[in-house]
């Protein structure tokens, strides 16, 4: 059992603060609600409702795709593309949510189900969300389950990649993730 902040001699502030994930100022305690509202919109195929949960300068990472979506225009296109590709009646079901404990962030894991309530294959995923001072999601990372599972071969490729990295000149700079 952990001690409450007040027992430790300080009280948690409800004021916005700078986040370690970027320069956005976060509002505390609302990230999980914003994420649930986003998923509710996607399940109803209501792109406007889903988009309303995001800031204008959203950075959205869906790791099934090669590049981030930046801003609502790109995010709208992404949502519309995804909804066109989903089978009719497919729903995202949230399994667990880490409630925003006051840091403006939450995580969740989820899966998809058919209209009949059956689990959809290869549809589990993890997501992380961060909100800004207005309570809008300003950063999202979604990590869907891969349909192809490389297992030990993936570990072998990682090991090979680590070996090859030793031969890349120091002048080559890789972007930070």
mmCIF file of N, CA, C and O in Angstrom, residues 95-167:
data_model
loop_
_atom_site.group_PDB
_atom_site.id
_atom_site.type_symbol
_atom_site.label_atom_id
_atom_site.label_comp_id
_atom_site.label_asym_id
_atom_site.label_seq_id
_atom_site.Cartn_x
_atom_site.Cartn_y
_atom_site.Cartn_z
ATOM 1 N N UNK A 95 -10.706 -3.165 -22.471
ATOM 2 C CA UNK A 95 -10.558 -4.196 -21.437
ATOM 3 C C UNK A 95 -10.152 -3.586 -20.099
ATOM 4 O O UNK A 95 -10.714 -3.920 -19.072
ATOM 5 N N UNK A 96 -9.176 -2.726 -20.113
ATOM 6 C CA UNK A 96 -8.673 -2.080 -18.895
ATOM 7 C C UNK A 96 -8.178 -0.691 -19.229
ATOM 8 O O UNK A 96 -7.657 -0.460 -20.318
ATOM 9 N N UNK A 97 -8.309 0.218 -18.274
ATOM 10 C CA UNK A 97 -7.812 1.583 -18.431
ATOM 11 C C UNK A 97 -7.037 1.951 -17.179
ATOM 12 O O UNK A 97 -7.499 1.693 -16.067
ATOM 13 N N UNK A 98 -5.865 2.519 -17.369
ATOM 14 C CA UNK A 98 -5.168 3.097 -16.217
ATOM 15 C C UNK A 98 -5.725 4.498 -16.063
ATOM 16 O O UNK A 98 -5.551 5.348 -16.922
ATOM 17 N N UNK A 99 -6.469 4.699 -15.017
ATOM 18 C CA UNK A 99 -7.128 5.986 -14.790
ATOM 19 C C UNK A 99 -6.080 7.077 -14.665
ATOM 20 O O UNK A 99 -5.043 6.885 -14.070
ATOM 21 N N UNK A 100 -6.371 8.219 -15.259
ATOM 22 C CA UNK A 100 -5.494 9.387 -15.161
ATOM 23 C C UNK A 100 -5.358 9.736 -13.689
ATOM 24 O O UNK A 100 -6.304 10.143 -13.036
ATOM 25 N N UNK A 101 -4.171 9.543 -13.155
ATOM 26 C CA UNK A 101 -3.936 9.759 -11.723
ATOM 27 C C UNK A 101 -3.568 11.197 -11.404
ATOM 28 O O UNK A 101 -3.164 11.486 -10.287
ATOM 29 N N UNK A 102 -3.716 12.064 -12.376
ATOM 30 C CA UNK A 102 -3.397 13.460 -12.137
ATOM 31 C C UNK A 102 -2.236 13.953 -12.969
ATOM 32 O O UNK A 102 -1.793 15.075 -12.810
ATOM 33 N N UNK A 103 -1.745 13.120 -13.879
ATOM 34 C CA UNK A 103 -0.604 13.542 -14.698
ATOM 35 C C UNK A 103 -0.998 13.836 -16.143
ATOM 36 O O UNK A 103 -0.156 14.089 -16.984
ATOM 37 N N UNK A 104 -2.307 13.806 -16.444
ATOM 38 C CA UNK A 104 -2.763 14.097 -17.793
ATOM 39 C C UNK A 104 -2.503 12.981 -18.783
ATOM 40 O O UNK A 104 -2.521 13.210 -19.984
ATOM 41 N N UNK A 105 -2.282 11.761 -18.287
ATOM 42 C CA UNK A 105 -1.969 10.631 -19.159
ATOM 43 C C UNK A 105 -2.743 9.399 -18.722
ATOM 44 O O UNK A 105 -3.082 9.260 -17.540
ATOM 45 N N UNK A 106 -3.005 8.515 -19.666
ATOM 46 C CA UNK A 106 -3.606 7.228 -19.341
ATOM 47 C C UNK A 106 -3.204 6.217 -20.395
ATOM 48 O O UNK A 106 -2.785 6.576 -21.495
ATOM 49 N N UNK A 107 -3.345 4.958 -20.049
ATOM 50 C CA UNK A 107 -3.099 3.869 -20.980
ATOM 51 C C UNK A 107 -4.286 2.929 -20.948
ATOM 52 O O UNK A 107 -5.066 2.936 -19.993
ATOM 53 N N UNK A 108 -4.435 2.150 -21.987
ATOM 54 C CA UNK A 108 -5.514 1.168 -22.001
ATOM 55 C C UNK A 108 -5.120 0.002 -22.891
ATOM 56 O O UNK A 108 -4.244 0.128 -23.733
ATOM 57 N N UNK A 109 -5.772 -1.120 -22.619
ATOM 58 C CA UNK A 109 -5.681 -2.191 -23.595
ATOM 59 C C UNK A 109 -7.087 -2.580 -23.990
ATOM 60 O O UNK A 109 -8.034 -2.384 -23.245
ATOM 61 N N UNK A 110 -7.205 -3.067 -25.218
ATOM 62 C CA UNK A 110 -8.498 -3.250 -25.845
ATOM 63 C C UNK A 110 -8.461 -4.411 -26.828
ATOM 64 O O UNK A 110 -7.401 -4.954 -27.121
ATOM 65 N N UNK A 111 -9.627 -4.776 -27.304
ATOM 66 C CA UNK A 111 -9.759 -5.761 -28.369
ATOM 67 C C UNK A 111 -10.988 -5.398 -29.188
ATOM 68 O O UNK A 111 -11.773 -4.534 -28.788
ATOM 69 N N UNK A 112 -11.160 -6.052 -30.326
ATOM 70 C CA UNK A 112 -12.330 -5.810 -31.173
ATOM 71 C C UNK A 112 -13.258 -7.013 -31.121
ATOM 72 O O UNK A 112 -12.818 -8.146 -30.966
ATOM 73 N N UNK A 113 -14.552 -6.715 -31.259
ATOM 74 C CA UNK A 113 -15.576 -7.756 -31.300
ATOM 75 C C UNK A 113 -16.496 -7.525 -32.491
ATOM 76 O O UNK A 113 -16.677 -6.397 -32.943
ATOM 77 N N UNK A 114 -17.095 -8.619 -32.950
ATOM 78 C CA UNK A 114 -18.089 -8.547 -34.016
ATOM 79 C C UNK A 114 -19.423 -8.122 -33.420
ATOM 80 O O UNK A 114 -19.572 -8.033 -32.186
ATOM 81 N N UNK A 115 -20.405 -7.887 -34.289
ATOM 82 C CA UNK A 115 -21.753 -7.547 -33.813
ATOM 83 C C UNK A 115 -22.303 -8.618 -32.881
ATOM 84 O O UNK A 115 -23.046 -8.314 -31.954
ATOM 85 N N UNK A 116 -21.933 -9.866 -33.133
ATOM 86 C CA UNK A 116 -22.424 -10.982 -32.312
ATOM 87 C C UNK A 116 -21.693 -11.090 -30.977
ATOM 88 O O UNK A 116 -22.020 -11.939 -30.158
ATOM 89 N N UNK A 117 -20.685 -10.244 -30.771
ATOM 90 C CA UNK A 117 -19.949 -10.281 -29.515
ATOM 91 C C UNK A 117 -18.776 -11.239 -29.505
ATOM 92 O O UNK A 117 -18.190 -11.508 -28.458
ATOM 93 N N UNK A 118 -18.420 -11.759 -30.672
ATOM 94 C CA UNK A 118 -17.274 -12.662 -30.774
ATOM 95 C C UNK A 118 -15.996 -11.851 -30.938
ATOM 96 O O UNK A 118 -15.993 -10.817 -31.608
ATOM 97 N N UNK A 119 -14.922 -12.353 -30.338
ATOM 98 C CA UNK A 119 -13.626 -11.683 -30.489
ATOM 99 C C UNK A 119 -13.198 -11.736 -31.945
ATOM 100 O O UNK A 119 -13.334 -12.770 -32.609
ATOM 101 N N UNK A 120 -12.706 -10.615 -32.440
ATOM 102 C CA UNK A 120 -12.219 -10.528 -33.815
ATOM 103 C C UNK A 120 -10.744 -10.909 -33.802
ATOM 104 O O UNK A 120 -9.993 -10.454 -32.940
ATOM 105 N N UNK A 121 -10.279 -11.770 -34.746
ATOM 106 C CA UNK A 121 -8.881 -12.210 -34.709
ATOM 107 C C UNK A 121 -7.887 -11.063 -34.921
ATOM 108 O O UNK A 121 -8.143 -10.134 -35.672
ATOM 109 N N UNK A 122 -6.765 -11.174 -34.255
ATOM 110 C CA UNK A 122 -5.658 -10.211 -34.353
ATOM 111 C C UNK A 122 -6.122 -8.784 -34.090
ATOM 112 O O UNK A 122 -5.772 -7.859 -34.806
ATOM 113 N N UNK A 123 -6.899 -8.604 -33.051
ATOM 114 C CA UNK A 123 -7.479 -7.281 -32.824
ATOM 115 C C UNK A 123 -7.203 -6.727 -31.433
ATOM 116 O O UNK A 123 -7.866 -5.799 -31.003
ATOM 117 N N UNK A 124 -6.242 -7.276 -30.740
ATOM 118 C CA UNK A 124 -5.910 -6.715 -29.433
ATOM 119 C C UNK A 124 -4.958 -5.544 -29.619
ATOM 120 O O UNK A 124 -4.258 -5.456 -30.628
ATOM 121 N N UNK A 125 -4.930 -4.660 -28.640
ATOM 122 C CA UNK A 125 -4.012 -3.548 -28.763
ATOM 123 C C UNK A 125 -3.807 -2.813 -27.458
ATOM 124 O O UNK A 125 -4.530 -3.018 -26.480
ATOM 125 N N UNK A 126 -2.785 -1.976 -27.459
ATOM 126 C CA UNK A 126 -2.451 -1.102 -26.335
ATOM 127 C C UNK A 126 -2.445 0.325 -26.846
ATOM 128 O O UNK A 126 -2.038 0.581 -27.971
ATOM 129 N N UNK A 127 -2.869 1.248 -26.007
ATOM 130 C CA UNK A 127 -2.864 2.658 -26.385
ATOM 131 C C UNK A 127 -2.398 3.496 -25.211
ATOM 132 O O UNK A 127 -2.610 3.141 -24.057
ATOM 133 N N UNK A 128 -1.788 4.631 -25.554
ATOM 134 C CA UNK A 128 -1.345 5.605 -24.567
ATOM 135 C C UNK A 128 -1.830 6.974 -25.025
ATOM 136 O O UNK A 128 -1.739 7.297 -26.217
ATOM 137 N N UNK A 129 -2.366 7.756 -24.088
ATOM 138 C CA UNK A 129 -2.902 9.079 -24.423
ATOM 139 C C UNK A 129 -2.408 10.117 -23.429
ATOM 140 O O UNK A 129 -2.255 9.828 -22.238
ATOM 141 N N UNK A 130 -2.219 11.332 -23.943
ATOM 142 C CA UNK A 130 -1.836 12.476 -23.119
ATOM 143 C C UNK A 130 -2.728 13.642 -23.514
ATOM 144 O O UNK A 130 -2.980 13.853 -24.705
ATOM 145 N N UNK A 131 -3.212 14.396 -22.519
ATOM 146 C CA UNK A 131 -4.078 15.544 -22.812
ATOM 147 C C UNK A 131 -3.362 16.857 -22.536
ATOM 148 O O UNK A 131 -2.406 16.913 -21.770
ATOM 149 N N UNK A 132 -3.861 17.923 -23.169
ATOM 150 C CA UNK A 132 -3.311 19.265 -22.968
ATOM 151 C C UNK A 132 -4.111 20.016 -21.899
ATOM 152 O O UNK A 132 -4.977 19.430 -21.233
ATOM 153 N N UNK A 133 -3.856 21.291 -21.760
ATOM 154 C CA UNK A 133 -4.510 22.104 -20.729
ATOM 155 C C UNK A 133 -6.017 22.221 -20.942
ATOM 156 O O UNK A 133 -6.751 22.495 -19.996
ATOM 157 N N UNK A 134 -6.481 22.006 -22.174
ATOM 158 C CA UNK A 134 -7.926 22.060 -22.447
ATOM 159 C C UNK A 134 -8.593 20.700 -22.280
ATOM 160 O O UNK A 134 -9.782 20.560 -22.521
ATOM 161 N N UNK A 135 -7.817 19.682 -21.890
ATOM 162 C CA UNK A 135 -8.366 18.342 -21.727
ATOM 163 C C UNK A 135 -8.524 17.596 -23.035
ATOM 164 O O UNK A 135 -9.204 16.577 -23.092
ATOM 165 N N UNK A 136 -7.883 18.086 -24.100
ATOM 166 C CA UNK A 136 -7.933 17.432 -25.409
ATOM 167 C C UNK A 136 -6.696 16.548 -25.577
ATOM 168 O O UNK A 136 -5.600 16.901 -25.134
ATOM 169 N N UNK A 137 -6.860 15.427 -26.224
ATOM 170 C CA UNK A 137 -5.730 14.524 -26.458
ATOM 171 C C UNK A 137 -4.760 15.204 -27.416
ATOM 172 O O UNK A 137 -5.130 15.569 -28.532
ATOM 173 N N UNK A 138 -3.524 15.394 -26.963
ATOM 174 C CA UNK A 138 -2.510 16.062 -27.789
ATOM 175 C C UNK A 138 -1.447 15.074 -28.272
ATOM 176 O O UNK A 138 -0.673 15.388 -29.167
ATOM 177 N N UNK A 139 -1.409 13.884 -27.667
ATOM 178 C CA UNK A 139 -0.488 12.843 -28.091
ATOM 179 C C UNK A 139 -1.177 11.500 -27.911
ATOM 180 O O UNK A 139 -1.810 11.259 -26.871
ATOM 181 N N UNK A 140 -1.077 10.647 -28.917
ATOM 182 C CA UNK A 140 -1.645 9.302 -28.838
ATOM 183 C C UNK A 140 -0.704 8.330 -29.528
ATOM 184 O O UNK A 140 -0.131 8.640 -30.577
ATOM 185 N N UNK A 141 -0.526 7.179 -28.902
ATOM 186 C CA UNK A 141 0.226 6.085 -29.527
ATOM 187 C C UNK A 141 -0.626 4.835 -29.402
ATOM 188 O O UNK A 141 -0.961 4.406 -28.299
ATOM 189 N N UNK A 142 -0.962 4.253 -30.554
ATOM 190 C CA UNK A 142 -1.750 3.028 -30.581
ATOM 191 C C UNK A 142 -0.891 1.909 -31.134
ATOM 192 O O UNK A 142 -0.227 2.076 -32.170
ATOM 193 N N UNK A 143 -0.901 0.800 -30.421
ATOM 194 C CA UNK A 143 -0.051 -0.334 -30.779
ATOM 195 C C UNK A 143 -0.949 -1.557 -30.982
ATOM 196 O O UNK A 143 -1.217 -2.309 -30.046
ATOM 197 N N UNK A 144 -1.457 -1.729 -32.205
ATOM 198 C CA UNK A 144 -2.306 -2.885 -32.478
ATOM 199 C C UNK A 144 -1.493 -4.172 -32.553
ATOM 200 O O UNK A 144 -0.312 -4.160 -32.892
ATOM 201 N N UNK A 145 -2.156 -5.266 -32.263
ATOM 202 C CA UNK A 145 -1.537 -6.591 -32.356
ATOM 203 C C UNK A 145 -1.166 -6.885 -33.811
ATOM 204 O O UNK A 145 -1.981 -6.704 -34.711
ATOM 205 N N UNK A 146 0.053 -7.343 -34.046
ATOM 206 C CA UNK A 146 0.416 -7.685 -35.427
ATOM 207 C C UNK A 146 -0.225 -9.011 -35.850
ATOM 208 O O UNK A 146 -0.340 -9.937 -35.047
ATOM 209 N N UNK A 147 -0.647 -9.073 -37.104
ATOM 210 C CA UNK A 147 -1.220 -10.317 -37.629
ATOM 211 C C UNK A 147 -0.127 -11.359 -37.831
ATOM 212 O O UNK A 147 -0.366 -12.551 -37.696
ATOM 213 N N UNK A 148 1.077 -10.901 -38.150
ATOM 214 C CA UNK A 148 2.224 -11.797 -38.309
ATOM 215 C C UNK A 148 3.072 -11.675 -37.053
ATOM 216 O O UNK A 148 3.464 -10.576 -36.670
ATOM 217 N N UNK A 149 3.338 -12.784 -36.422
ATOM 218 C CA UNK A 149 4.087 -12.787 -35.168
ATOM 219 C C UNK A 149 5.442 -13.466 -35.401
ATOM 220 O O UNK A 149 5.520 -14.680 -35.486
ATOM 221 N N UNK A 150 6.498 -12.668 -35.510
ATOM 222 C CA UNK A 150 7.800 -13.232 -35.874
ATOM 223 C C UNK A 150 8.465 -14.050 -34.763
ATOM 224 O O UNK A 150 9.371 -14.830 -35.035
ATOM 225 N N UNK A 151 8.050 -13.878 -33.507
ATOM 226 C CA UNK A 151 8.621 -14.668 -32.417
ATOM 227 C C UNK A 151 10.128 -14.583 -32.355
ATOM 228 O O UNK A 151 10.725 -13.513 -32.423
ATOM 229 N N UNK A 152 10.806 -15.753 -32.304
ATOM 230 C CA UNK A 152 12.268 -15.770 -32.176
ATOM 231 C C UNK A 152 12.971 -15.151 -33.369
ATOM 232 O O UNK A 152 14.049 -14.611 -33.224
ATOM 233 N N UNK A 153 12.337 -15.206 -34.540
ATOM 234 C CA UNK A 153 12.963 -14.591 -35.708
ATOM 235 C C UNK A 153 13.055 -13.074 -35.497
ATOM 236 O O UNK A 153 14.038 -12.451 -35.886
ATOM 237 N N UNK A 154 12.050 -12.482 -34.872
ATOM 238 C CA UNK A 154 12.097 -11.053 -34.574
ATOM 239 C C UNK A 154 13.250 -10.718 -33.643
ATOM 240 O O UNK A 154 13.919 -9.691 -33.804
ATOM 241 N N UNK A 155 13.505 -11.587 -32.681
ATOM 242 C CA UNK A 155 14.634 -11.373 -31.767
ATOM 243 C C UNK A 155 15.963 -11.496 -32.511
ATOM 244 O O UNK A 155 16.897 -10.735 -32.248
ATOM 245 N N UNK A 156 16.021 -12.434 -33.448
ATOM 246 C CA UNK A 156 17.249 -12.589 -34.243
ATOM 247 C C UNK A 156 17.496 -11.337 -35.083
ATOM 248 O O UNK A 156 18.632 -10.865 -35.194
ATOM 249 N N UNK A 157 16.447 -10.770 -35.671
ATOM 250 C CA UNK A 157 16.596 -9.532 -36.449
ATOM 251 C C UNK A 157 17.032 -8.371 -35.552
ATOM 252 O O UNK A 157 17.837 -7.541 -35.949
ATOM 253 N N UNK A 158 16.495 -8.326 -34.344
ATOM 254 C CA UNK A 158 16.895 -7.263 -33.410
ATOM 255 C C UNK A 158 18.383 -7.395 -33.069
ATOM 256 O O UNK A 158 19.114 -6.401 -33.023
ATOM 257 N N UNK A 159 18.819 -8.612 -32.858
ATOM 258 C CA UNK A 159 20.234 -8.841 -32.552
ATOM 259 C C UNK A 159 21.110 -8.449 -33.735
ATOM 260 O O UNK A 159 22.140 -7.785 -33.569
ATOM 261 N N UNK A 160 20.699 -8.831 -34.937
ATOM 262 C CA UNK A 160 21.435 -8.461 -36.139
ATOM 263 C C UNK A 160 21.470 -6.938 -36.294
ATOM 264 O O UNK A 160 22.513 -6.366 -36.603
ATOM 265 N N UNK A 161 20.335 -6.281 -36.047
ATOM 266 C CA UNK A 161 20.286 -4.824 -36.131
ATOM 267 C C UNK A 161 21.247 -4.169 -35.157
ATOM 268 O O UNK A 161 21.941 -3.205 -35.498
ATOM 269 N N UNK A 162 21.320 -4.687 -33.945
ATOM 270 C CA UNK A 162 22.263 -4.161 -32.958
ATOM 271 C C UNK A 162 23.701 -4.313 -33.415
ATOM 272 O O UNK A 162 24.529 -3.411 -33.240
ATOM 273 N N UNK A 163 24.010 -5.453 -34.014
ATOM 274 C CA UNK A 163 25.351 -5.686 -34.531
ATOM 275 C C UNK A 163 25.668 -4.701 -35.657
ATOM 276 O O UNK A 163 26.724 -4.073 -35.685
ATOM 277 N N UNK A 164 24.747 -4.536 -36.603
ATOM 278 C CA UNK A 164 24.969 -3.652 -37.741
ATOM 279 C C UNK A 164 25.075 -2.185 -37.330
ATOM 280 O O UNK A 164 25.780 -1.410 -37.978
ATOM 281 N N UNK A 165 24.406 -1.785 -36.266
ATOM 282 C CA UNK A 165 24.456 -0.397 -35.789
ATOM 283 C C UNK A 165 25.888 0.019 -35.449
ATOM 284 O O UNK A 165 26.219 1.198 -35.521
ATOM 285 N N UNK A 166 26.733 -0.937 -35.080
ATOM 286 C CA UNK A 166 28.128 -0.607 -34.737
ATOM 287 C C UNK A 166 28.906 -0.084 -35.935
ATOM 288 O O UNK A 166 29.935 0.555 -35.776
ATOM 289 N N UNK A 167 28.416 -0.355 -37.150
ATOM 290 C CA UNK A 167 29.135 0.026 -38.356
ATOM 291 C C UNK A 167 28.594 1.308 -38.999
ATOM 292 O O UNK A 167 29.091 1.730 -40.033
#
